[in-house]
Tab-separated table of C-alpha atoms and ligand atoms in Angstrom:
chain	number	residue	atom	x	y	z
A	11	UNK	CA	-148.461	-55.802	186.404
A	12	UNK	CA	-151.298	-58.218	187.313
A	13	UNK	CA	-148.773	-60.381	189.061
A	14	UNK	CA	-147.404	-57.444	190.775
A	15	UNK	CA	-150.942	-56.423	191.702
A	16	UNK	CA	-151.737	-59.978	192.786
A	17	UNK	CA	-148.603	-59.929	194.851
A	18	UNK	CA	-149.735	-56.602	196.218
A	19	UNK	CA	-153.167	-58.048	197.166
A	20	UNK	CA	-151.557	-61.093	198.675
A	21	UNK	CA	-149.076	-59.100	200.658
A	22	UNK	CA	-151.813	-56.672	201.694
A	23	UNK	CA	-153.968	-59.574	202.870
A	24	UNK	CA	-151.022	-61.193	204.514
A	25	UNK	CA	-150.070	-57.945	206.238
A	26	UNK	CA	-153.671	-57.495	207.312
A	27	UNK	CA	-153.762	-60.882	208.910
A	28	UNK	CA	-150.349	-60.365	210.583
A	29	UNK	CA	-151.576	-57.051	211.930
A	30	UNK	CA	-154.877	-58.493	213.105
A	31	UNK	CA	-153.198	-61.499	214.724
A	32	UNK	CA	-150.784	-59.167	216.430
A	33	UNK	CA	-153.688	-56.962	217.536
A	34	UNK	CA	-155.702	-59.921	218.841
A	35	UNK	CA	-152.623	-61.220	220.603
A	36	UNK	CA	-152.107	-57.811	222.160
A	37	UNK	CA	-155.725	-57.618	223.336
A	38	UNK	CA	-155.535	-61.093	224.855
A	39	UNK	CA	-152.196	-60.268	226.442
A	40	UNK	CA	-153.621	-57.059	227.900
A	41	UNK	CA	-156.633	-58.848	229.293
A	42	UNK	CA	-154.457	-61.511	230.927
A	43	UNK	CA	-152.051	-58.896	232.247
A	44	UNK	CA	-154.927	-56.881	233.662
A	45	UNK	CA	-156.424	-59.895	235.328
A	46	UNK	CA	-153.034	-60.768	236.766
A	47	UNK	CA	-152.580	-57.246	238.097
A	48	UNK	CA	-156.037	-57.150	239.647
A	49	UNK	CA	-155.665	-60.617	241.134
A	50	UNK	CA	-151.958	-61.204	241.757
A	51	UNK	CA	-150.973	-64.608	243.038
A	52	UNK	CA	-151.760	-64.670	246.760
A	53	UNK	CA	-148.966	-63.925	249.219
A	54	UNK	CA	-147.258	-66.984	250.573
A	55	UNK	CA	-148.742	-67.862	253.966
A	56	UNK	CA	-146.460	-66.702	256.755
A	57	UNK	CA	-144.748	-69.810	257.944
A	58	UNK	CA	-142.028	-70.428	260.475
A	59	UNK	CA	-139.256	-70.500	259.455
A	60	UNK	CA	-139.970	-67.764	256.856
A	61	UNK	CA	-139.565	-68.812	253.205
A	62	UNK	CA	-136.050	-68.406	251.892
A	63	UNK	CA	-137.128	-68.033	248.233
A	64	UNK	CA	-136.992	-64.530	246.830
A	65	UNK	CA	-140.377	-62.775	246.994
A	66	UNK	CA	-142.533	-63.621	244.003
A	67	UNK	CA	-145.154	-60.898	244.426
A	68	UNK	CA	-144.530	-57.185	244.803
A	69	UNK	CA	-146.932	-55.922	247.450
A	70	UNK	CA	-146.338	-58.566	250.121
A	71	UNK	CA	-144.477	-56.716	252.859
A	72	UNK	CA	-143.826	-59.768	254.982
A	73	UNK	CA	-141.769	-61.494	252.327
A	74	UNK	CA	-139.195	-58.699	252.240
A	75	UNK	CA	-136.050	-59.960	253.928
A	76	UNK	CA	-135.033	-58.247	257.161
A	77	UNK	CA	-132.014	-56.500	255.725
A	78	UNK	CA	-134.294	-54.423	253.543
A	79	UNK	CA	-136.308	-53.119	256.531
A	80	UNK	CA	-136.124	-49.426	257.176
A	81	UNK	CA	-133.528	-48.574	259.817
A	82	UNK	CA	-133.712	-44.796	259.342
A	83	UNK	CA	-137.369	-43.740	259.124
A	84	UNK	CA	-136.695	-40.361	260.778
A	85	UNK	CA	-134.732	-39.234	257.717
A	86	UNK	CA	-137.882	-39.484	255.639
A	87	UNK	CA	-140.057	-37.202	257.773
A	88	UNK	CA	-141.228	-34.316	255.603
A	89	UNK	CA	-140.533	-31.435	257.953
A	90	UNK	CA	-142.856	-29.165	255.996
A	91	UNK	CA	-145.771	-31.315	257.159
A	92	UNK	CA	-146.888	-32.371	260.646
A	93	UNK	CA	-149.960	-31.566	262.676
A	94	UNK	CA	-150.157	-28.195	264.439
A	95	UNK	CA	-151.090	-27.898	268.101
A	96	UNK	CA	-153.838	-25.506	269.239
A	97	UNK	CA	-151.508	-22.539	269.609
A	98	UNK	CA	-149.638	-23.250	266.370
A	99	UNK	CA	-146.404	-23.308	268.320
A	100	UNK	CA	-145.572	-26.996	267.874
A	101	UNK	CA	-145.713	-29.455	265.027
A	102	UNK	CA	-146.588	-33.011	265.934
A	103	UNK	CA	-145.622	-36.040	263.865
A	104	UNK	CA	-147.598	-39.132	264.856
A	105	UNK	CA	-145.972	-42.530	264.342
A	106	UNK	CA	-142.678	-41.231	262.940
A	107	UNK	CA	-141.190	-44.609	263.836
A	108	UNK	CA	-143.303	-47.722	264.354
A	109	UNK	CA	-141.819	-51.091	265.243
A	110	UNK	CA	-143.101	-54.039	263.235
A	111	UNK	CA	-144.920	-55.709	266.136
A	112	UNK	CA	-146.360	-52.555	267.741
A	113	UNK	CA	-149.888	-53.058	266.428
A	114	UNK	CA	-149.874	-56.780	267.153
A	115	UNK	CA	-148.536	-56.327	270.701
A	116	UNK	CA	-151.157	-53.606	271.190
A	117	UNK	CA	-153.932	-56.048	270.429
A	118	UNK	CA	-152.454	-58.658	272.779
A	119	UNK	CA	-152.067	-56.493	275.881
A	120	UNK	CA	-154.510	-54.530	278.037
A	121	UNK	CA	-152.124	-51.683	278.792
A	122	UNK	CA	-149.859	-49.490	276.679
A	123	UNK	CA	-147.100	-47.561	278.416
A	124	UNK	CA	-147.139	-43.932	277.267
A	125	UNK	CA	-144.218	-41.661	277.976
A	126	UNK	CA	-142.405	-38.582	276.716
A	127	UNK	CA	-138.907	-37.226	276.724
A	128	UNK	CA	-136.500	-34.655	275.455
A	129	UNK	CA	-133.627	-36.019	273.396
A	130	UNK	CA	-130.982	-35.926	276.128
A	131	UNK	CA	-132.989	-38.215	278.406
A	132	UNK	CA	-134.359	-40.566	275.783
A	133	UNK	CA	-131.824	-43.300	276.609
A	134	UNK	CA	-133.660	-43.745	279.937
A	135	UNK	CA	-136.385	-45.388	277.909
A	136	UNK	CA	-134.176	-48.478	277.634
A	137	UNK	CA	-134.504	-49.192	281.361
A	138	UNK	CA	-138.276	-48.898	281.154
A	139	UNK	CA	-138.475	-51.085	278.059
A	140	UNK	CA	-136.323	-53.772	279.700
A	141	UNK	CA	-139.038	-54.293	282.339
A	142	UNK	CA	-142.147	-53.505	280.277
A	143	UNK	CA	-142.946	-56.206	277.733
A	144	UNK	CA	-146.084	-54.540	276.333
A	145	UNK	CA	-146.431	-51.796	273.719
A	146	UNK	CA	-144.703	-48.448	274.317
A	147	UNK	CA	-145.839	-45.149	272.837
A	148	UNK	CA	-143.231	-42.425	273.261
A	149	UNK	CA	-143.280	-38.753	272.275
A	150	UNK	CA	-139.927	-37.011	271.807
A	151	UNK	CA	-139.231	-33.281	271.601
A	152	UNK	CA	-136.556	-32.313	269.087
A	153	UNK	CA	-135.431	-28.884	267.972
A	154	UNK	CA	-132.877	-27.672	265.439
A	155	UNK	CA	-129.927	-30.037	265.120
A	156	UNK	CA	-131.333	-32.513	267.621
A	157	UNK	CA	-133.233	-34.365	264.922
A	158	UNK	CA	-130.039	-36.072	263.777
A	159	UNK	CA	-129.524	-37.359	267.321
A	160	UNK	CA	-132.996	-38.864	267.217
A	161	UNK	CA	-132.088	-40.472	263.874
A	162	UNK	CA	-129.022	-41.885	265.552
A	163	UNK	CA	-131.018	-43.163	268.508
A	164	UNK	CA	-133.703	-44.925	266.482
A	165	UNK	CA	-131.166	-46.474	264.105
A	166	UNK	CA	-129.126	-47.655	267.095
A	167	UNK	CA	-132.264	-49.126	268.649
A	168	UNK	CA	-133.223	-50.868	265.406
A	169	UNK	CA	-129.828	-52.493	265.052
A	170	UNK	CA	-128.834	-53.113	268.631
A	171	UNK	CA	-132.124	-53.636	270.517
A	172	UNK	CA	-134.470	-54.936	267.807
A	173	UNK	CA	-136.849	-56.549	270.320
A	174	UNK	CA	-137.449	-53.206	272.058
A	175	UNK	CA	-137.627	-51.322	268.752
A	176	UNK	CA	-140.306	-53.665	267.466
A	177	UNK	CA	-142.705	-52.787	270.338
A	178	UNK	CA	-142.323	-49.012	270.100
A	179	UNK	CA	-144.275	-46.290	268.336
A	180	UNK	CA	-142.361	-43.024	268.449
A	181	UNK	CA	-143.861	-39.602	267.805
A	182	UNK	CA	-142.028	-36.336	267.308
A	183	UNK	CA	-142.775	-32.805	268.485
A	184	UNK	CA	-140.925	-29.872	266.933
A	185	UNK	CA	-141.228	-26.296	268.247
A	186	UNK	CA	-142.043	-23.754	265.533
A	187	UNK	CA	-139.577	-21.383	267.209
A	188	UNK	CA	-136.734	-23.861	266.660
A	189	UNK	CA	-137.446	-25.770	263.444
A	190	UNK	CA	-135.586	-29.046	263.113
A	191	UNK	CA	-133.221	-29.926	260.300
A	192	UNK	CA	-132.231	-33.359	259.056
A	193	UNK	CA	-128.540	-33.738	259.678
A	194	UNK	CA	-126.052	-36.477	259.071
A	195	UNK	CA	-126.290	-39.812	260.840
A	196	UNK	CA	-124.045	-39.824	263.941
A	197	UNK	CA	-121.243	-42.414	263.769
A	198	UNK	CA	-122.304	-44.101	267.037
A	199	UNK	CA	-125.684	-45.035	265.583
A	200	UNK	CA	-124.315	-48.221	264.026
A	201	UNK	CA	-122.033	-49.206	266.867
A	202	UNK	CA	-123.709	-51.534	269.325
A	203	UNK	CA	-120.668	-51.531	271.585
A	204	UNK	CA	-121.453	-47.993	272.716
A	205	UNK	CA	-124.727	-46.960	274.344
A	206	UNK	CA	-126.617	-44.275	272.403
A	207	UNK	CA	-124.954	-41.007	273.368
A	208	UNK	CA	-126.845	-38.169	274.938
A	209	UNK	CA	-125.982	-34.863	273.271
A	210	UNK	CA	-123.645	-32.564	275.164
A	211	UNK	CA	-125.465	-29.310	275.633
A	212	UNK	CA	-129.021	-29.782	274.575
A	213	UNK	CA	-130.250	-28.104	277.759
A	214	UNK	CA	-129.178	-24.523	277.080
A	215	UNK	CA	-131.952	-23.471	274.716
A	216	UNK	CA	-134.544	-25.054	276.983
A	217	UNK	CA	-133.947	-22.310	279.521
A	218	UNK	CA	-135.665	-19.913	277.142
A	219	UNK	CA	-138.147	-22.336	275.583
A	220	UNK	CA	-140.441	-24.265	277.934
A	221	UNK	CA	-140.691	-28.018	277.485
A	222	UNK	CA	-144.294	-28.671	276.348
A	223	UNK	CA	-144.925	-31.562	278.764
A	224	UNK	CA	-148.655	-31.768	278.261
A	225	UNK	CA	-148.516	-31.683	274.465
A	226	UNK	CA	-146.126	-34.591	274.688
A	227	UNK	CA	-148.285	-36.531	277.130
A	228	UNK	CA	-151.363	-36.165	274.944
A	229	UNK	CA	-149.392	-37.161	271.852
A	230	UNK	CA	-148.101	-40.338	273.522
A	231	UNK	CA	-151.465	-41.206	275.092
A	232	UNK	CA	-153.500	-40.767	271.948
A	233	UNK	CA	-151.288	-43.115	269.970
A	234	UNK	CA	-151.908	-46.020	272.343
A	235	UNK	CA	-154.299	-48.660	270.998
A	236	UNK	CA	-154.916	-50.780	274.089
A	237	UNK	CA	-158.022	-50.457	276.289
A	238	UNK	CA	-155.895	-48.923	279.107
A	239	UNK	CA	-152.987	-46.488	279.229
A	240	UNK	CA	-150.239	-46.198	281.827
A	241	UNK	CA	-148.737	-42.721	281.464
A	242	UNK	CA	-145.367	-42.258	283.183
A	243	UNK	CA	-142.419	-39.903	282.990
A	244	UNK	CA	-139.456	-41.361	281.127
A	245	UNK	CA	-137.353	-41.839	284.282
A	246	UNK	CA	-140.001	-43.937	286.049
A	247	UNK	CA	-139.181	-47.658	285.807
A	248	UNK	CA	-141.921	-50.279	286.274
A	249	UNK	CA	-141.313	-53.338	288.432
A	250	UNK	CA	-140.466	-56.452	286.429
A	251	UNK	CA	-143.311	-58.240	284.712
A	252	UNK	CA	-145.759	-55.388	285.283
A	253	UNK	CA	-147.377	-55.531	281.854
A	254	UNK	CA	-148.322	-59.191	282.369
A	255	UNK	CA	-149.367	-58.613	285.981
A	256	UNK	CA	-151.690	-55.788	284.905
A	257	UNK	CA	-153.014	-57.952	282.105
A	258	UNK	CA	-154.114	-60.646	284.533
A	259	UNK	CA	-155.580	-58.094	286.918
A	260	UNK	CA	-157.558	-56.205	284.276
A	261	UNK	CA	-158.817	-59.354	282.590
A	262	UNK	CA	-160.532	-60.439	285.806
A	263	UNK	CA	-161.564	-57.036	287.192
A	264	UNK	CA	-165.127	-55.905	286.524
A	265	UNK	CA	-165.288	-52.970	284.082
A	266	UNK	CA	-165.133	-49.695	285.967
A	267	UNK	CA	-165.152	-46.649	283.703
A	268	UNK	CA	-164.422	-44.210	286.551
A	269	UNK	CA	-161.597	-46.161	288.203
A	270	UNK	CA	-157.953	-45.118	288.029
A	271	UNK	CA	-155.497	-47.742	289.278
A	272	UNK	CA	-152.564	-46.115	291.039
A	273	UNK	CA	-149.131	-47.722	290.936
A	274	UNK	CA	-147.016	-46.465	293.875
A	275	UNK	CA	-143.706	-44.806	292.953
A	276	UNK	CA	-140.574	-44.908	295.098
A	277	UNK	CA	-137.329	-42.980	294.860
A	278	UNK	CA	-134.377	-45.284	295.276
A	279	UNK	CA	-131.011	-44.420	296.755
A	280	UNK	CA	-128.238	-44.656	294.115
A	281	UNK	CA	-126.322	-46.915	296.495
A	282	UNK	CA	-128.890	-49.661	295.966
A	283	UNK	CA	-127.166	-51.817	293.389
A	284	UNK	CA	-130.065	-53.860	292.069
A	285	UNK	CA	-133.604	-53.038	291.077
A	286	UNK	CA	-135.860	-54.351	293.885
A	287	UNK	CA	-137.079	-57.768	292.770
A	288	UNK	CA	-140.382	-57.707	294.614
A	289	UNK	CA	-142.579	-55.869	297.104
A	290	UNK	CA	-140.917	-57.332	300.213
A	291	UNK	CA	-137.643	-56.011	298.877
A	292	UNK	CA	-138.902	-52.442	298.352
A	293	UNK	CA	-140.566	-52.481	301.787
A	294	UNK	CA	-137.270	-53.606	303.302
A	295	UNK	CA	-135.444	-50.756	301.533
A	296	UNK	CA	-138.112	-48.325	302.687
A	297	UNK	CA	-137.618	-49.358	306.329
A	298	UNK	CA	-133.902	-48.625	305.907
A	299	UNK	CA	-134.666	-45.250	304.269
A	300	UNK	CA	-133.008	-46.370	301.031
A	301	UNK	CA	-136.346	-46.020	299.267
A	302	UNK	CA	-138.832	-43.226	299.913
A	303	UNK	CA	-142.149	-42.276	298.339
A	304	UNK	CA	-141.543	-40.283	295.135
A	305	UNK	CA	-141.098	-36.549	295.766
A	306	UNK	CA	-141.595	-36.925	299.532
A	307	UNK	CA	-138.824	-34.383	300.205
A	308	UNK	CA	-139.325	-32.164	297.170
A	309	UNK	CA	-143.079	-31.962	297.011
A	310	UNK	CA	-144.967	-34.074	299.491
A	311	UNK	CA	-148.446	-33.688	297.952
A	312	UNK	CA	-147.229	-35.551	294.864
A	313	UNK	CA	-148.031	-39.052	296.201
A	314	UNK	CA	-149.114	-38.457	299.786
A	315	UNK	CA	-152.752	-39.383	299.243
A	316	UNK	CA	-151.656	-42.834	297.977
A	317	UNK	CA	-150.835	-43.668	301.625
A	318	UNK	CA	-147.588	-45.597	301.421
A	319	UNK	CA	-147.646	-46.764	305.033
A	320	UNK	CA	-150.940	-48.432	304.335
A	321	UNK	CA	-149.576	-49.970	301.139
A	322	UNK	CA	-146.485	-51.278	302.919
A	323	UNK	CA	-148.550	-52.722	305.747
A	324	UNK	CA	-151.131	-54.292	303.471
A	325	UNK	CA	-148.991	-57.353	302.769
A	326	UNK	CA	-149.361	-58.882	299.379
A	327	UNK	CA	-146.039	-60.297	298.406
A	328	UNK	CA	-144.397	-61.448	295.206
A	329	UNK	CA	-146.453	-64.638	295.263
A	330	UNK	CA	-149.777	-62.815	295.285
A	331	UNK	CA	-151.521	-61.606	292.157
A	332	UNK	CA	-151.966	-57.912	291.501
A	333	UNK	CA	-154.913	-56.625	293.475
A	334	UNK	CA	-156.329	-53.425	294.943
A	335	UNK	CA	-154.618	-52.657	298.229
A	336	UNK	CA	-156.938	-49.765	299.177
A	337	UNK	CA	-158.818	-46.743	297.843
A	338	UNK	CA	-157.490	-43.201	298.054
A	339	UNK	CA	-159.665	-41.606	300.720
A	340	UNK	CA	-157.959	-38.267	301.296
A	341	UNK	CA	-157.681	-36.754	297.834
A	342	UNK	CA	-155.931	-33.421	297.982
A	343	UNK	CA	-155.025	-30.747	295.507
A	344	UNK	CA	-151.662	-31.293	293.740
A	345	UNK	CA	-151.887	-35.074	294.127
A	346	UNK	CA	-150.304	-36.555	290.999
A	347	UNK	CA	-149.985	-40.324	291.055
A	348	UNK	CA	-149.063	-42.443	288.057
A	349	UNK	CA	-152.157	-44.471	287.235
A	350	UNK	CA	-153.590	-47.002	284.785
A	351	UNK	CA	-156.936	-46.014	283.252
A	352	UNK	CA	-158.862	-46.134	280.003
A	353	UNK	CA	-157.783	-43.212	277.829
A	354	UNK	CA	-161.134	-41.513	278.235
A	355	UNK	CA	-159.655	-39.568	281.158
A	356	UNK	CA	-159.503	-35.779	280.580
A	357	UNK	CA	-156.727	-34.507	278.316
A	358	UNK	CA	-153.665	-32.735	279.722
A	359	UNK	CA	-154.266	-28.988	279.350
A	360	UNK	CA	-151.717	-27.763	276.794
A	361	UNK	CA	-151.808	-24.203	278.054
A	362	UNK	CA	-149.595	-25.292	280.955
A	363	UNK	CA	-146.103	-25.079	279.463
A	364	UNK	CA	-142.850	-26.064	281.126
A	365	UNK	CA	-142.896	-26.941	284.842
A	366	UNK	CA	-145.697	-26.691	287.374
A	367	UNK	CA	-149.345	-27.826	287.473
A	368	UNK	CA	-148.999	-29.962	284.343
A	369	UNK	CA	-149.998	-33.355	285.739
A	370	UNK	CA	-151.805	-32.504	288.943
A	371	UNK	CA	-154.219	-30.187	287.105
A	372	UNK	CA	-155.282	-33.184	285.000
A	373	UNK	CA	-155.614	-35.423	288.064
A	374	UNK	CA	-157.708	-32.717	289.752
A	375	UNK	CA	-160.075	-32.710	286.787
A	376	UNK	CA	-160.391	-36.501	287.076
A	377	UNK	CA	-161.357	-36.021	290.707
A	378	UNK	CA	-164.091	-33.528	289.733
A	379	UNK	CA	-165.181	-35.993	287.064
A	380	UNK	CA	-165.851	-38.559	289.782
A	381	UNK	CA	-162.860	-40.875	289.331
A	382	UNK	CA	-161.977	-43.152	292.224
A	383	UNK	CA	-158.245	-43.741	292.707
A	384	UNK	CA	-157.414	-47.320	293.723
A	385	UNK	CA	-153.912	-48.262	294.806
A	386	UNK	CA	-152.542	-51.508	293.357
A	387	UNK	CA	-150.227	-54.001	295.035
A	388	UNK	CA	-147.694	-55.668	294.872
A	389	UNK	CA	-146.577	-53.832	291.688
A	390	UNK	CA	-144.697	-50.531	291.976
A	391	UNK	CA	-142.487	-48.142	290.016
A	392	UNK	CA	-139.076	-46.722	290.800
A	393	UNK	CA	-137.226	-43.490	290.195
A	394	UNK	CA	-133.461	-44.028	290.535
A	395	UNK	CA	-131.904	-41.482	292.855
A	396	UNK	CA	-133.241	-39.725	295.933
A	397	UNK	CA	-134.340	-36.179	295.250
A	398	UNK	CA	-133.095	-33.428	297.528
A	399	UNK	CA	-134.739	-30.093	298.065
A	400	UNK	CA	-132.499	-27.652	296.236
A	401	UNK	CA	-132.982	-24.143	294.998
A	402	UNK	CA	-134.684	-24.308	291.689
A	403	UNK	CA	-133.236	-22.341	288.803
A	404	UNK	CA	-134.860	-19.000	288.033
A	405	UNK	CA	-136.193	-20.101	284.645
A	406	UNK	CA	-138.041	-22.925	286.315
A	407	UNK	CA	-139.525	-20.608	288.948
A	408	UNK	CA	-140.743	-18.327	286.172
A	409	UNK	CA	-142.448	-21.183	284.365
A	410	UNK	CA	-144.050	-22.300	287.600
A	411	UNK	CA	-145.313	-18.798	288.327
A	412	UNK	CA	-146.843	-18.482	284.886
A	413	UNK	CA	-148.570	-21.822	285.271
A	414	UNK	CA	-149.802	-20.911	288.745
A	415	UNK	CA	-151.550	-17.904	287.212
A	416	UNK	CA	-153.040	-20.084	284.540
A	417	UNK	CA	-154.268	-22.485	287.208
A	418	UNK	CA	-156.451	-19.643	288.582
A	419	UNK	CA	-158.226	-19.534	285.227
A	420	UNK	CA	-158.218	-23.312	284.888
A	421	UNK	CA	-159.977	-23.973	288.200
A	422	UNK	CA	-162.714	-21.448	287.316
A	423	UNK	CA	-163.209	-23.119	283.954
A	424	UNK	CA	-163.559	-26.474	285.693
A	425	UNK	CA	-166.052	-25.025	288.142
A	426	UNK	CA	-168.112	-23.707	285.228
A	427	UNK	CA	-168.056	-27.174	283.675
A	428	UNK	CA	-168.585	-29.451	286.702
A	429	UNK	CA	-170.468	-27.073	289.045
A	430	UNK	CA	-168.661	-28.336	292.120
A	431	UNK	CA	-165.777	-27.205	294.279
A	432	UNK	CA	-165.163	-29.965	296.840
A	433	UNK	CA	-161.720	-28.646	297.814
A	434	UNK	CA	-163.010	-25.054	298.190
A	435	UNK	CA	-160.506	-23.705	295.706
A	436	UNK	CA	-162.580	-20.750	294.643
A	437	UNK	CA	-162.299	-19.154	298.063
A	438	UNK	CA	-158.543	-18.848	298.015
A	439	UNK	CA	-155.860	-18.187	295.440
A	440	UNK	CA	-153.480	-21.057	294.776
A	441	UNK	CA	-150.386	-20.637	296.936
A	442	UNK	CA	-148.823	-24.020	297.282
A	443	UNK	CA	-145.952	-24.439	294.905
A	444	UNK	CA	-145.315	-27.426	292.761
B	502	NAG	C1	-137.820	-61.128	296.873
B	502	NAG	O1	-136.604	-60.525	296.470
B	502	NAG	C2	-135.500	-60.825	297.312
B	502	NAG	C3	-134.311	-60.015	296.787
B	502	NAG	O2	-133.986	-60.353	295.498
B	502	NAG	C4	-135.235	-62.325	297.313
B	502	NAG	O3	-134.181	-62.620	298.196
B	502	NAG	C5	-136.493	-63.040	297.730
B	502	NAG	O4	-136.301	-64.439	297.659
B	502	NAG	C6	-137.652	-62.647	296.877
B	502	NAG	N1	-138.848	-63.315	297.350
B	502	NAG	C7	-139.496	-64.199	296.620
B	502	NAG	C8	-140.619	-64.909	297.297
B	502	NAG	O5	-139.210	-64.425	295.458
B	503	NAG	C1	-153.340	-43.972	305.752
B	503	NAG	O1	-153.964	-45.142	306.235
B	503	NAG	C2	-154.157	-45.185	307.627
B	503	NAG	C3	-154.821	-46.498	307.971
B	503	NAG	O2	-154.085	-47.568	307.479
B	503	NAG	C4	-154.996	-44.027	308.086
B	503	NAG	O3	-155.071	-44.027	309.501
B	503	NAG	C5	-154.406	-42.720	307.584
B	503	NAG	O4	-155.254	-41.655	307.902
B	503	NAG	C6	-154.188	-42.761	306.089
B	503	NAG	N1	-153.525	-41.541	305.633
B	503	NAG	C7	-153.856	-40.922	304.491
B	503	NAG	C8	-153.082	-39.713	304.157
B	503	NAG	O5	-154.739	-41.329	303.767
B	504	NAG	C1	-147.612	-64.072	300.683
B	504	NAG	O1	-148.991	-63.750	300.678
B	504	NAG	C2	-149.849	-64.865	300.819
B	504	NAG	C3	-151.284	-64.375	300.732
B	504	NAG	O2	-151.375	-63.055	300.368
B	504	NAG	C4	-149.560	-65.565	302.162
B	504	NAG	O3	-150.364	-66.704	302.307
B	504	NAG	C5	-148.080	-65.956	302.225
B	504	NAG	O4	-147.783	-66.490	303.491
B	504	NAG	C6	-147.202	-64.755	301.962
B	504	NAG	N1	-145.813	-65.161	301.896
B	504	NAG	C7	-144.828	-64.489	302.514
B	504	NAG	C8	-143.442	-65.032	302.289
B	504	NAG	O5	-145.014	-63.503	303.212
């Protein structure tokens, strides 16, 4: 009995000590584990070539091998979220796709190229990106089924043009009237032999729903992180090396908060086989009428005030650094150059929807604000294809008419804000068409 009791005491003591050792061990283990979690081993320093060993610490993104990088970020957009515009008609998704060097390239360059597109013209971005080596912020409108085409495009870009993909931040706009749906990945998305396909009939619904140009411009602009922004339409191609040329120019130019640097835009005849290599080349084409100032035939006010004859005569050839050719001295209403400026310029008024008065209304406000437009040389931009004056479709006329009416309100609002009317707009209703 005593023995049994003694045994009992012994085993009780023994158990106690086993339990307490286990408990102490557990406490120590916990403490060590906690310390390890709070201070994990530091990430291996990024070396070239990158380490081939498997990653040893969880949260170090840059040790994840390339194959594991996300090639389909669009599929993970939560379509129930997004940021509403002022009229609650569009949902905006900032940074839906961001290339892995976008932020780094943004801190290395002075200028970010901002642009916007509907899905069927998005492939034109590739031409722009081939000439522009800086960061690119692009807003894309997608509706209904089109989202799967955007998935296809970004996946294609990731796999087939990784250098371009890495410098891009892509933002998405979805109309509330035509909510988007994730669809299946198109087969062409993983085939680098084929260019990314434009969809067949994406245009049809756009006859009834205006393209929200100014929403898109603001979305692209506001996601640039460089000191200056160059906002262009997606079919406007910069001359080669422009990002570096602008970098040199802006680094040595005194700060000028109310300066907008205009880059002249030419339309180029389709028969011209090669992109003009330099200014002498575009001047030569202009003399032969194979290049003309953008919109000269369709809408002369568009670039007229930039004074192309003066630009062409001002010399400055491929060997000269980018410089100011001349100031715009005859500003006129409906002037709408493409310009480089800090993104403190006025926003694009989002009440203008579809075509007409979308860009020139913003440029007009800059003029009232006191901006001086300065034309740069020898850099330029190109729109492939001469534009002919044709009858515009009825839907486009309707959008223009609606915007013309809104412009009447807009110019009165600006007068109330700036208390000046240098072009005497308040005396007459707006009749010129855009
Ligand atoms: C300008 O471009 C043309 C056409 O490519 C070329 O022949 C010419 O040599 C270029 N000029 C210079 C100075 O590079
Ligand atoms: C263009 O510049 C020339 C001088 O080089 C000047 O005579 C002309 O008035 C200017 N035109 C415009 C529209 O500014
Ligand atoms: C290019 O411009 C520089 C100065 O702007 C000039 O000295 C040079 O002669 C020009 N070259 C050509 C080929 O026109």
